XYZ file of C-alpha atoms in Angstrom:
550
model
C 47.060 -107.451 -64.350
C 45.344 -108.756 -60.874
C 46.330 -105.598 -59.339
C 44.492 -103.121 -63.109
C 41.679 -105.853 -62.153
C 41.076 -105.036 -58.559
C 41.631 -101.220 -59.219
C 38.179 -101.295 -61.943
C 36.357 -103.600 -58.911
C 37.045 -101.015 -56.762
C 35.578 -97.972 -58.600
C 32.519 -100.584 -59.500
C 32.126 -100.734 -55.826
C 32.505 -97.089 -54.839
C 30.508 -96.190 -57.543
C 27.263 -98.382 -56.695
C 28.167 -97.126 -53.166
C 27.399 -93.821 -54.183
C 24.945 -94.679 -56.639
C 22.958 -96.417 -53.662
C 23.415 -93.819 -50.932
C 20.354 -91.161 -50.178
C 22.861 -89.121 -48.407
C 25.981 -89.273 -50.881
C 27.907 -87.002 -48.793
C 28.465 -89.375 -46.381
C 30.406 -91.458 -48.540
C 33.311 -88.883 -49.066
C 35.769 -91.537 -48.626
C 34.723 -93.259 -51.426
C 34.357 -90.417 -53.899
C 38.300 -89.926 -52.829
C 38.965 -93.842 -54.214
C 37.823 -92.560 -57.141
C 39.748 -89.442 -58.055
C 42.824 -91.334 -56.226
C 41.967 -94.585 -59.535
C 42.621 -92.067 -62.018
C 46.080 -92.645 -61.419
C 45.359 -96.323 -62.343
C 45.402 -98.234 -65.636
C 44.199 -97.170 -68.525
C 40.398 -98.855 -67.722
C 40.801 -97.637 -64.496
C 41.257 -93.599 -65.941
C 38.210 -94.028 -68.217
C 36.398 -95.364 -65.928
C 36.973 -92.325 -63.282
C 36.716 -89.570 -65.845
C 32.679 -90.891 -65.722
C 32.713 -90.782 -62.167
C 34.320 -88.106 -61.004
C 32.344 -85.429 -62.923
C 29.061 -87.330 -61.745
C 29.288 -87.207 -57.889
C 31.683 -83.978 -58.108
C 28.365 -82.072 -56.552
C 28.219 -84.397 -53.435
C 31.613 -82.982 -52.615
C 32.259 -79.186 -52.700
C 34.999 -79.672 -50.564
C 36.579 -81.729 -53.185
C 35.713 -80.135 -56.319
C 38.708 -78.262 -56.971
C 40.646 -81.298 -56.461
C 38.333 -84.036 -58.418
C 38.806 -81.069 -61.394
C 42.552 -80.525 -61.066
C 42.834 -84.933 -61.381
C 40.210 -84.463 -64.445
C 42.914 -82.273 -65.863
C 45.241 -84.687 -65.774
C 43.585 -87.260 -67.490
C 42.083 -84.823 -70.010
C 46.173 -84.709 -71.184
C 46.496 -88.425 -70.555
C 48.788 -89.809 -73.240
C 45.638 -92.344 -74.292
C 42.724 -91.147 -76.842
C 40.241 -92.922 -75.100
C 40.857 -91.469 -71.664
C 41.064 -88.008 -73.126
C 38.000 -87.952 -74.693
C 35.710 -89.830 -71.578
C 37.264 -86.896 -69.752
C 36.236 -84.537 -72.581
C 32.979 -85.599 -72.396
C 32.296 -85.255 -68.617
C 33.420 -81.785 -68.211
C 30.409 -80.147 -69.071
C 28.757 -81.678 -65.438
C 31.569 -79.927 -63.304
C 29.297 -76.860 -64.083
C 26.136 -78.390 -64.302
C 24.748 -77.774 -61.261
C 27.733 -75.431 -60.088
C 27.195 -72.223 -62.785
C 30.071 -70.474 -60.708
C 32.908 -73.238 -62.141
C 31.113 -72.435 -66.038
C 33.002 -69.855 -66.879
C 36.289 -72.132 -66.096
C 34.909 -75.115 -68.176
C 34.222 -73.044 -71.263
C 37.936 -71.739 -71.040
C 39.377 -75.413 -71.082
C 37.374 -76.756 -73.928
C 38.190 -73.419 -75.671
C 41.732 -74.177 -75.434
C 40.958 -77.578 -75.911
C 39.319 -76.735 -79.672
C 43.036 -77.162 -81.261
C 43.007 -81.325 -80.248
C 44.287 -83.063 -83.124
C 42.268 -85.981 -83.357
C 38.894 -85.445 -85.014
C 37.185 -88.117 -82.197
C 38.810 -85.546 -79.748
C 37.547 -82.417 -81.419
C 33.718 -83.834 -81.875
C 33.627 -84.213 -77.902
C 35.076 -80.968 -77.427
C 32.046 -79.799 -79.987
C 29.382 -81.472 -78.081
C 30.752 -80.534 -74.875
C 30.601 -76.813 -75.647
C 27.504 -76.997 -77.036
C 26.116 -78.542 -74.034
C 27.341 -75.916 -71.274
C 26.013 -73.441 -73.925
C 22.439 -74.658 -73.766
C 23.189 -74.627 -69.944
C 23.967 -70.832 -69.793
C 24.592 -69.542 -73.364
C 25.602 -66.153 -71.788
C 27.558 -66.797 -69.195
C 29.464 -69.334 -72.280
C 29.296 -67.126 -75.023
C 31.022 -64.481 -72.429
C 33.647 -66.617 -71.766
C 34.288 -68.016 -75.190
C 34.987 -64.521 -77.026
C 37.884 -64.278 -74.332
C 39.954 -66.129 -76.594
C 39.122 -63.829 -79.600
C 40.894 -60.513 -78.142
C 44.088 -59.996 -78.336
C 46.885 -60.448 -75.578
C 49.561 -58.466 -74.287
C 53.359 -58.852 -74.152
C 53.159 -62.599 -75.057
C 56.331 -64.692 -76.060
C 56.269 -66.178 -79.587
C 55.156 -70.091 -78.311
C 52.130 -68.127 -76.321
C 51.374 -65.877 -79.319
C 51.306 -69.555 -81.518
C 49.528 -71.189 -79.320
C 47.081 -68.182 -78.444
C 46.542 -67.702 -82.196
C 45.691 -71.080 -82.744
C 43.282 -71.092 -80.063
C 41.618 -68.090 -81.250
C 40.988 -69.462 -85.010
C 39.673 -72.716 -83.645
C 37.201 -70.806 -81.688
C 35.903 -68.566 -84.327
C 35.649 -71.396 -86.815
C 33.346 -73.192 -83.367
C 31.463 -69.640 -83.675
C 30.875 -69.718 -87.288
C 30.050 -73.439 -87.586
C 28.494 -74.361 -84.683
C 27.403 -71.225 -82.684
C 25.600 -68.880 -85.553
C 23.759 -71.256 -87.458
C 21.659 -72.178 -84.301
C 21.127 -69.059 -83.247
C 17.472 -69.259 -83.168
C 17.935 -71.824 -80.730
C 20.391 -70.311 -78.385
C 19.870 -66.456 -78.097
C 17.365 -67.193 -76.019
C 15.319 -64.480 -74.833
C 16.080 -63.386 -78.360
C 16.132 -59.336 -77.778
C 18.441 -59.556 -75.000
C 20.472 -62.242 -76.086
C 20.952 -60.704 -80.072
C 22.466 -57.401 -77.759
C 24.520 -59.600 -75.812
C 26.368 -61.123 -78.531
C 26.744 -57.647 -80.553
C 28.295 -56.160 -77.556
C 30.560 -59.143 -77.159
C 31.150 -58.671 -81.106
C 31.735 -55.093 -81.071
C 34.010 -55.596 -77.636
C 36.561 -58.213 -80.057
C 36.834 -56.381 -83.205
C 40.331 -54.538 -82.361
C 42.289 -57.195 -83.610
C 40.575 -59.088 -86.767
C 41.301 -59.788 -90.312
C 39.160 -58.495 -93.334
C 36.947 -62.373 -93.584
C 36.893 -62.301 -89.714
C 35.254 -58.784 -89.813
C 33.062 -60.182 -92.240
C 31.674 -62.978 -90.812
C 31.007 -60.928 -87.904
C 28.952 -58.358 -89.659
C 27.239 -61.134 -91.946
C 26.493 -62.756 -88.349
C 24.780 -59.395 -86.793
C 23.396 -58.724 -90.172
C 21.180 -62.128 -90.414
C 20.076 -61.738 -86.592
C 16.322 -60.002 -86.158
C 17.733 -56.785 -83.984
C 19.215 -55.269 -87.513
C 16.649 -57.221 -89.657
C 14.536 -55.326 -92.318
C 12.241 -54.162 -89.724
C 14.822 -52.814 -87.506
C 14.953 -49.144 -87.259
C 17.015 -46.811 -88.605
C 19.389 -46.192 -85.627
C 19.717 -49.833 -85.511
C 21.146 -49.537 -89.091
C 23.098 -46.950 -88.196
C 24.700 -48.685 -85.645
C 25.786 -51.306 -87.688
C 27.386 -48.680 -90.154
C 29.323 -47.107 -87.561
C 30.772 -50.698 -86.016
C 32.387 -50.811 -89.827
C 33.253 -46.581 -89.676
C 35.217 -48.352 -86.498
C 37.274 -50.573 -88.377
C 38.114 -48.465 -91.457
C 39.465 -46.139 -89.187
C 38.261 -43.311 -90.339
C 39.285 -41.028 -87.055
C 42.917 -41.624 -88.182
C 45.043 -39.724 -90.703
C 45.493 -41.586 -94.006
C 48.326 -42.353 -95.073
C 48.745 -42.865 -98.638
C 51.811 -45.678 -98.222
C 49.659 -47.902 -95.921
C 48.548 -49.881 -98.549
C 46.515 -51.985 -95.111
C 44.825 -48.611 -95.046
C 43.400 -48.339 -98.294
C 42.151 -51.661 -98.547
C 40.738 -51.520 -95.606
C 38.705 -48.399 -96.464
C 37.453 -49.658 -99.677
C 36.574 -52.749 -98.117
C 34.474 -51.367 -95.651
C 32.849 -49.062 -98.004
C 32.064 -51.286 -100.326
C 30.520 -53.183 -97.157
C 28.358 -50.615 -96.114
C 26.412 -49.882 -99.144
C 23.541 -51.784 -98.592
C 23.050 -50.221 -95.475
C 23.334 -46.604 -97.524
C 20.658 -47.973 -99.655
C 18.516 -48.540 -96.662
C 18.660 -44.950 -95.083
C 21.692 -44.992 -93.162
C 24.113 -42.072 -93.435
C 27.415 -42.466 -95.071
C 28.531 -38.739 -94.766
C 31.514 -39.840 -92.318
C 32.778 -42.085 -95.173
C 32.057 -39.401 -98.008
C 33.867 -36.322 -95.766
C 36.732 -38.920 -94.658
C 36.967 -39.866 -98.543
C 36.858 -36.008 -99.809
C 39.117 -34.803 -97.684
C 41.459 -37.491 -96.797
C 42.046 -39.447 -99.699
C 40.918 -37.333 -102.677
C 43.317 -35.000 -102.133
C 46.314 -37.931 -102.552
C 44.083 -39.512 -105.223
C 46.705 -39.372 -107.625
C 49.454 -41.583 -105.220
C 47.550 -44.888 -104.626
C 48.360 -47.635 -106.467
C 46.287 -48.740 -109.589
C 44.463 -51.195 -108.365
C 43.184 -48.979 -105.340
C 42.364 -46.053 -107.855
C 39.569 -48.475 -109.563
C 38.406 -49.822 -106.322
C 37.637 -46.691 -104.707
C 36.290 -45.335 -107.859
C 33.769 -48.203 -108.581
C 32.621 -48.085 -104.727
C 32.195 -44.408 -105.090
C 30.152 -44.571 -108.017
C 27.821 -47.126 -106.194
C 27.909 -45.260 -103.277
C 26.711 -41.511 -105.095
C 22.807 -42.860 -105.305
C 22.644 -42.433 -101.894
C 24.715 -39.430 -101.252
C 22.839 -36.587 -99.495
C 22.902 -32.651 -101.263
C 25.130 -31.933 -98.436
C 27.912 -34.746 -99.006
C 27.213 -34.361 -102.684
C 27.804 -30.262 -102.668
C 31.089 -30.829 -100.480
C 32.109 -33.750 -102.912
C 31.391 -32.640 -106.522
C 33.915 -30.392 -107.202
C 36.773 -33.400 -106.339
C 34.378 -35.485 -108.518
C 34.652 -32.977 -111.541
C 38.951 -32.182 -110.637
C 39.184 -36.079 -111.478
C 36.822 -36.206 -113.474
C 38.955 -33.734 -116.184
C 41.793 -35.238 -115.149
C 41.022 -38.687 -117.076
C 39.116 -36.576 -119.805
C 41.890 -35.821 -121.673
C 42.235 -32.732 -124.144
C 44.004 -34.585 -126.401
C 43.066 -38.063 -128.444
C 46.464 -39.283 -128.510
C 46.718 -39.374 -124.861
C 45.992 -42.454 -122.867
C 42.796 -42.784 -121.611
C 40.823 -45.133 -119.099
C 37.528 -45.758 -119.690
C 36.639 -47.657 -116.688
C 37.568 -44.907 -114.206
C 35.534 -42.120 -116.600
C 32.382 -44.155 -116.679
C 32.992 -44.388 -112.942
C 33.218 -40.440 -112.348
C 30.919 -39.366 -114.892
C 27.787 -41.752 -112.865
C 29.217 -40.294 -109.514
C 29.496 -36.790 -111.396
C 25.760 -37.355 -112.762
C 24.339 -38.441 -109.242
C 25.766 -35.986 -107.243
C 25.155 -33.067 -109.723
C 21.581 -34.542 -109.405
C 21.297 -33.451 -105.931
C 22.744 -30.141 -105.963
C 22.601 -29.125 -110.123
C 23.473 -25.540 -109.362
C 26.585 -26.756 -108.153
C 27.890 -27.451 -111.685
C 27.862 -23.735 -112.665
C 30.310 -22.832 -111.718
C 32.443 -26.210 -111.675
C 31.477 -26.648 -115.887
C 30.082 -23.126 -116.516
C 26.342 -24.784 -116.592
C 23.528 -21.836 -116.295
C 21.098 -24.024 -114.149
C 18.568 -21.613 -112.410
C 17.263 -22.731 -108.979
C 16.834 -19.042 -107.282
C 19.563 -19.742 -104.662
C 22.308 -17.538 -104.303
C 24.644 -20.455 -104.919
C 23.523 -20.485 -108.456
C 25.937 -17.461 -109.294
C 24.540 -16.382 -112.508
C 26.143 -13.275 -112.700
C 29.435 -15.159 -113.084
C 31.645 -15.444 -115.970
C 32.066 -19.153 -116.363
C 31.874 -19.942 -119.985
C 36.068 -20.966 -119.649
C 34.994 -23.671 -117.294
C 32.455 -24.579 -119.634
C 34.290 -24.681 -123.151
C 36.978 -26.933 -121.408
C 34.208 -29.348 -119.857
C 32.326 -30.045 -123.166
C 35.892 -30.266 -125.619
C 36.921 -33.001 -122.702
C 33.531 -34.603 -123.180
C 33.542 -33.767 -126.818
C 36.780 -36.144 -127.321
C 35.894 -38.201 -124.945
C 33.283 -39.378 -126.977
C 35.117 -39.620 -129.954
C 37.417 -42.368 -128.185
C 34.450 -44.274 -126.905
C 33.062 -44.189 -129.908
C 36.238 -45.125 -131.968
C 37.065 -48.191 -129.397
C 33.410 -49.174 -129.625
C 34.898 -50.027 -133.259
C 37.765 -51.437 -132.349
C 35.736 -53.902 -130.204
C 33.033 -54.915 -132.279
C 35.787 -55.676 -134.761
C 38.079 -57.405 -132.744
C 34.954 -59.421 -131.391
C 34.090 -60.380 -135.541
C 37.868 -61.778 -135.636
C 37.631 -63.682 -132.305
C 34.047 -65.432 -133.796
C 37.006 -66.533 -136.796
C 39.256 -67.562 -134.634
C 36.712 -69.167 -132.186
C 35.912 -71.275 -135.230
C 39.237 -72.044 -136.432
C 40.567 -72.924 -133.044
C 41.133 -76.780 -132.449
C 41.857 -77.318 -129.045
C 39.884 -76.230 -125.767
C 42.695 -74.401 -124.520
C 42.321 -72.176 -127.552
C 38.841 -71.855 -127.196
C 38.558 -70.465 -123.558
C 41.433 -68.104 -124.345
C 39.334 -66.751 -127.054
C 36.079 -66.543 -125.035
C 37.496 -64.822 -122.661
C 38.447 -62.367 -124.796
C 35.268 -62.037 -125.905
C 33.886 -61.751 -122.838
C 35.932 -59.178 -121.876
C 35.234 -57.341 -124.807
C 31.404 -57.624 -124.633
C 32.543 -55.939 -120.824
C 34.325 -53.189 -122.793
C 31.444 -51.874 -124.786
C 29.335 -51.726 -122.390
C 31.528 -49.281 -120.461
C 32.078 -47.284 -123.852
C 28.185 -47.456 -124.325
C 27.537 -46.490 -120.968
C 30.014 -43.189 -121.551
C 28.212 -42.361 -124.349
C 24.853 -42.717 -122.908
C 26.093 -40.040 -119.868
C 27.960 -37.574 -121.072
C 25.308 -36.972 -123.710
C 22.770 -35.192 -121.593
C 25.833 -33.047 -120.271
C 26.730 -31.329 -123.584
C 23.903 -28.440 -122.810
C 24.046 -25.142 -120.803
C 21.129 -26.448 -118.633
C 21.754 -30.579 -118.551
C 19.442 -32.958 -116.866
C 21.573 -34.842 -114.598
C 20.812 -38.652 -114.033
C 19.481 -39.429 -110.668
C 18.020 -43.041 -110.938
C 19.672 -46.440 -111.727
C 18.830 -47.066 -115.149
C 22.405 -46.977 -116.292
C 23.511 -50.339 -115.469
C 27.530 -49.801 -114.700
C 29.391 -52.245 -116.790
C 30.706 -54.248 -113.814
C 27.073 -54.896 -112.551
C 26.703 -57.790 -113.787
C 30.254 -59.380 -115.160
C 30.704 -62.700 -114.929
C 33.651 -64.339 -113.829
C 36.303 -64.425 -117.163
C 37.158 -68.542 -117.398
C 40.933 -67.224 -117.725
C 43.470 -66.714 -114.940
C 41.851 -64.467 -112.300
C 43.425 -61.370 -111.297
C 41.824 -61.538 -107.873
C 44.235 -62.171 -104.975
C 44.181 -65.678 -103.999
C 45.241 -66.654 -100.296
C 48.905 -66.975 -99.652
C 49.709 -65.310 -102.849
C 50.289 -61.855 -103.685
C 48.539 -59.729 -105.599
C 49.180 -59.422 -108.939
C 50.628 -56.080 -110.652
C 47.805 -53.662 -111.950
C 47.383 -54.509 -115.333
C 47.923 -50.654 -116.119
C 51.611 -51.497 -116.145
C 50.926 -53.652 -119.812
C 51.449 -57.037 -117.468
C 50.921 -60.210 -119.753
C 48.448 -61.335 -117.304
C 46.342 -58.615 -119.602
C 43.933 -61.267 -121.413
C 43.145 -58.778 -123.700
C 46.812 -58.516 -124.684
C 47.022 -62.042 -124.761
C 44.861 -62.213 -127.376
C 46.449 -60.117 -130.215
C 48.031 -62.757 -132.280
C 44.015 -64.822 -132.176
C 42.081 -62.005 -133.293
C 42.300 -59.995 -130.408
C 42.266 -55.938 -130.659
C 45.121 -54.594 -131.818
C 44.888 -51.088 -130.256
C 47.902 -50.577 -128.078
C 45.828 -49.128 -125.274
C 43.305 -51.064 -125.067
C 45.322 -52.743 -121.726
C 44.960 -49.827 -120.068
C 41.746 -48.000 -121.107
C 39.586 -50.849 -119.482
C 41.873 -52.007 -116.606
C 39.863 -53.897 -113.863
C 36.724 -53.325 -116.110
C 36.034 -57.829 -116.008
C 36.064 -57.978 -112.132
C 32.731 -58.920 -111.526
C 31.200 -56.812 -109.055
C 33.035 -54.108 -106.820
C 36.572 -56.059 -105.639
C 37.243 -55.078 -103.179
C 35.928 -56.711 -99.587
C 34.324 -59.501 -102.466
C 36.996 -61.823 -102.715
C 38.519 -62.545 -99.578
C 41.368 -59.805 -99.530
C 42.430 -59.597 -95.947
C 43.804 -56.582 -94.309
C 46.481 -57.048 -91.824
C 45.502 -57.792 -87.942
C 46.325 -54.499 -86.061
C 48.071 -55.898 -83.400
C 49.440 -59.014 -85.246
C 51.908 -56.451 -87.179
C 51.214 -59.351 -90.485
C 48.660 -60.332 -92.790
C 46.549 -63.351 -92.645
C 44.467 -64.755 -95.305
């Protein structure tokens, strides 16, 4: 105990020492006392980790030393040494910026500590050598975002945990003060897109999105950016969709990861930026394999597209239509006792109607139309009345099954108000209002068919070019029932095209629910609210991980 005693006296006394002195480097024997204490007792090591990252300056000579004995008591077996250390790292750099780029790299790896005492310091520390040089940090912090090479399985844990502590430091710590730190703002905004766009080989689908929410909300791509600024932003997500690559219809990380990033770059479409490499990759990559993707992907792509057609240009839309009208006839069956879905044909006739819009003269000879715009491409003196009879008896029944499920719906929604009022417990009652919900869902869909293929059952239609037709996934709500939507760590549930109980439509037959058998699959995915895909936190897999993360 004397000897723990006269160990804290002694760092007192060297400290004061060199507190005292005008010429500090003189005292270089004392400064060694103190690194040579933190060997001491467990006052003794707090007390040093103060010191030593105070004077370190004094003593070039010793700096690499006084750091490596920091080290040590930075994984000293007691909490309160650990974190005095943590918080005196930040002045090994202070007023040497050439040992920064080493600091931020400890307290990066040191983002995984356990204790939440030890993870605060490591916080504030960070954010302090950040305000010292936020480029020179910011620099080294994305380090631990890319991936590694040839790693063992303990380095790949250890990296991996390491890297998701330091984007959840980016996210909560780093991007909300932003205004703050990218300071000068031009330069520093390009800085930290470049760093962005440098780590973006390796991420998961709500990694990728943070990022581009991140570059999104900062002033270089804000609304008074210019268009190539846009476009940039468009082709970092053309990047990671991959849309250089061949598609390959089994790689179900493929398609999601296309629809995703479609669905993502929308608004961007909407504010002048092209999307032709998306539209040519989608025409003649995937449409031609339409028919092999899985359900689910079929609906997702579909609803996208249909979004996606207002801003097509009459170049896209010419090279796209006539895959648009193939599909289209497709799921415009020529007879009414086939199966029909009506969520994919409301999708393809509004992408139909927006990209005939553009380029009318198109649809002659795709549907036999006779629209006259005194380009050769009209082909007028063309026989195409086949192509038109078997367009308008497709729309023709079409109609006739919208308009007979309209009444299947409005009188299945009269027995669920029964029910509704007959049912006595809650349970009972959500099941129901979901289903009427879902149905209210439905007729919009079969309204909106009706409403669209209308204007099409002419020689010389007017195609609908704005957005007053209001697709009936716009504006879904969330159904209170079991969601279909992937949930982290579980898998995705089977398309409800395959009659899967999880139908709630199905599940309510026996409480007034509709009784037409295919009901389940003429409006599967119609109740996701909004487009799914890239909405809900669907991951795709890490490209050099080889898994998925969620």
């Amino acid at each position: 105990m004397a000897d723990a005693t006269d160990d804290i006296d002694k760092l007192y006394e060297f400290g004061e020492r060199l507190n005292d002195a005008k010429d500090k480097s003189e005292h270089r024997q004392d400064y060694e006392g103190i690194i040579a204490a933190a060997n001491g007792s467990v006052k003794a090591k707090q007390l040093a980790a103060q010191l030593i990252p105070k004077f370190v300056k004094f003593f070039p000579e010793l700096a690499e030393q006084a750091l490596d004995q920091h080290l040590n008591l930075i994984e000293d077996h007691e909490l309160g040494v650990r974190v005095q250390a943590i918080r005196g790292l930040p002045l090994f750099c202070k007023d040497t910026p050439e040992q920064l780029t080493k600091i931020v790299d400890i307290l990066g790896q040191l983002l995984i500590a356990g204790e939440n005492v030890e993870r605060d310091a490591v916080h504030k520390a960070l954010m302090t050598v950040l305000r010292q040089d936020v480029k020179t940090s910011l620099t080294a912090l994305f380090k631990h975002i890319g991936s590694i090479e040839d790693q063992s399985a303990e380095d790949f844990s250890t990296w991996d945990s390491i890297r998701k502590k330091v984007l959840l430091f980016l996210r909560d710590k780093v991007f909300p003060l932003k205004t703050e730190l990218l300071v000068p703002q031009e330069l520093m905004e390009r800085h930290i897109t470049t760093l962005v766009k440098q780590n973006l080989q390796d991420v998961t689908a709500a990694e990728f999105k943070m990022f581009m929410d991140f570059l999104k909300s900062l002033s270089l791509f804000g609304h008074k950016a210019p268009a190539e600024r846009i476009q940039e932003l468009v082709e970092i997500i053309e990047g990671q969709a991959d849309l250089d690559a061949q598609f390959n219809v089994s790689d179900a990380d493929h398609i999601e990861r296309f629809i995703s990033c479609l669905s993502m770059t929308f608004p961007f479409f909407k504010s002048g930026a092209s999307g032709s490499k998306f539209l040519n990759y989608l025409n003649k990559q995937i449409m031609p394999v339409f028919d092999k993707l899985p359900e689910q992907g079929k609906l997702d792509l579909l609803k996208n597209l249909a979004e996606c057609s207002l801003c097509a240009t009459t170049q896209d839309s010419r090279q796209l239509l006539p895959s648009v009208v193939q599909l289209l006839k497709k799921y415009m069956v020529r007879r009414k006792i086939e199966e029909i879905n009506y969520t994919c044909i409301e999708c393809l006739l509004y992408t139909f109607h927006h990209l005939a819009h553009k380029t009318p003269n198109a649809t002659n000879s795709l549907c036999g139309y006779k629209i006259v715009t005194g380009q050769p491409s009209d082909r007028l003196g063309e026989d195409f009345s086949e192509q038109y009879k078997d367009f308008t008896e497709r729309l023709s029944i079409v109609e006739d099954l919208a308009r007979a499920m309209i009444k299947k719906l409005t009188q299945g929604m009269a027995d669920q108000n029964k029910a509704l009022a007959a049912a006595k417990t809650e349970e009972e009652k959500d099941a129901i209002k979901t289903q009427k919900q879902n149905a209210t869902f439905a007729l919009r869909a079969c309204n909106n068919i009706l409403a669209m293929t209308q204007p099409l059952n002419t020689k010389t239609p007017k195609f609908i070019g704005d957005q007053k037709t209001n697709l009936s996934w716009k504006e879904a709500a969330k159904p209170s029932g079991p969601s279909t939507a992937t949930v982290a760590g579980q898998k995705r549930p089977a398309a409800t095209t395959n009659g899967s109980n999880n139908n709630p439509l199905k599940k309510g037959r026996g409480a007034g629910g509709m009784q037409h058998q295919l009901v389940n699959k003429a409006f599967s995915g119609i109740y996701d609210s909004g487009r799914s895909s890239g909405r809900g936190g669907r991951s795709w897999r890490g490209r050099g991980r080889g898994r998925s993360y969620h």
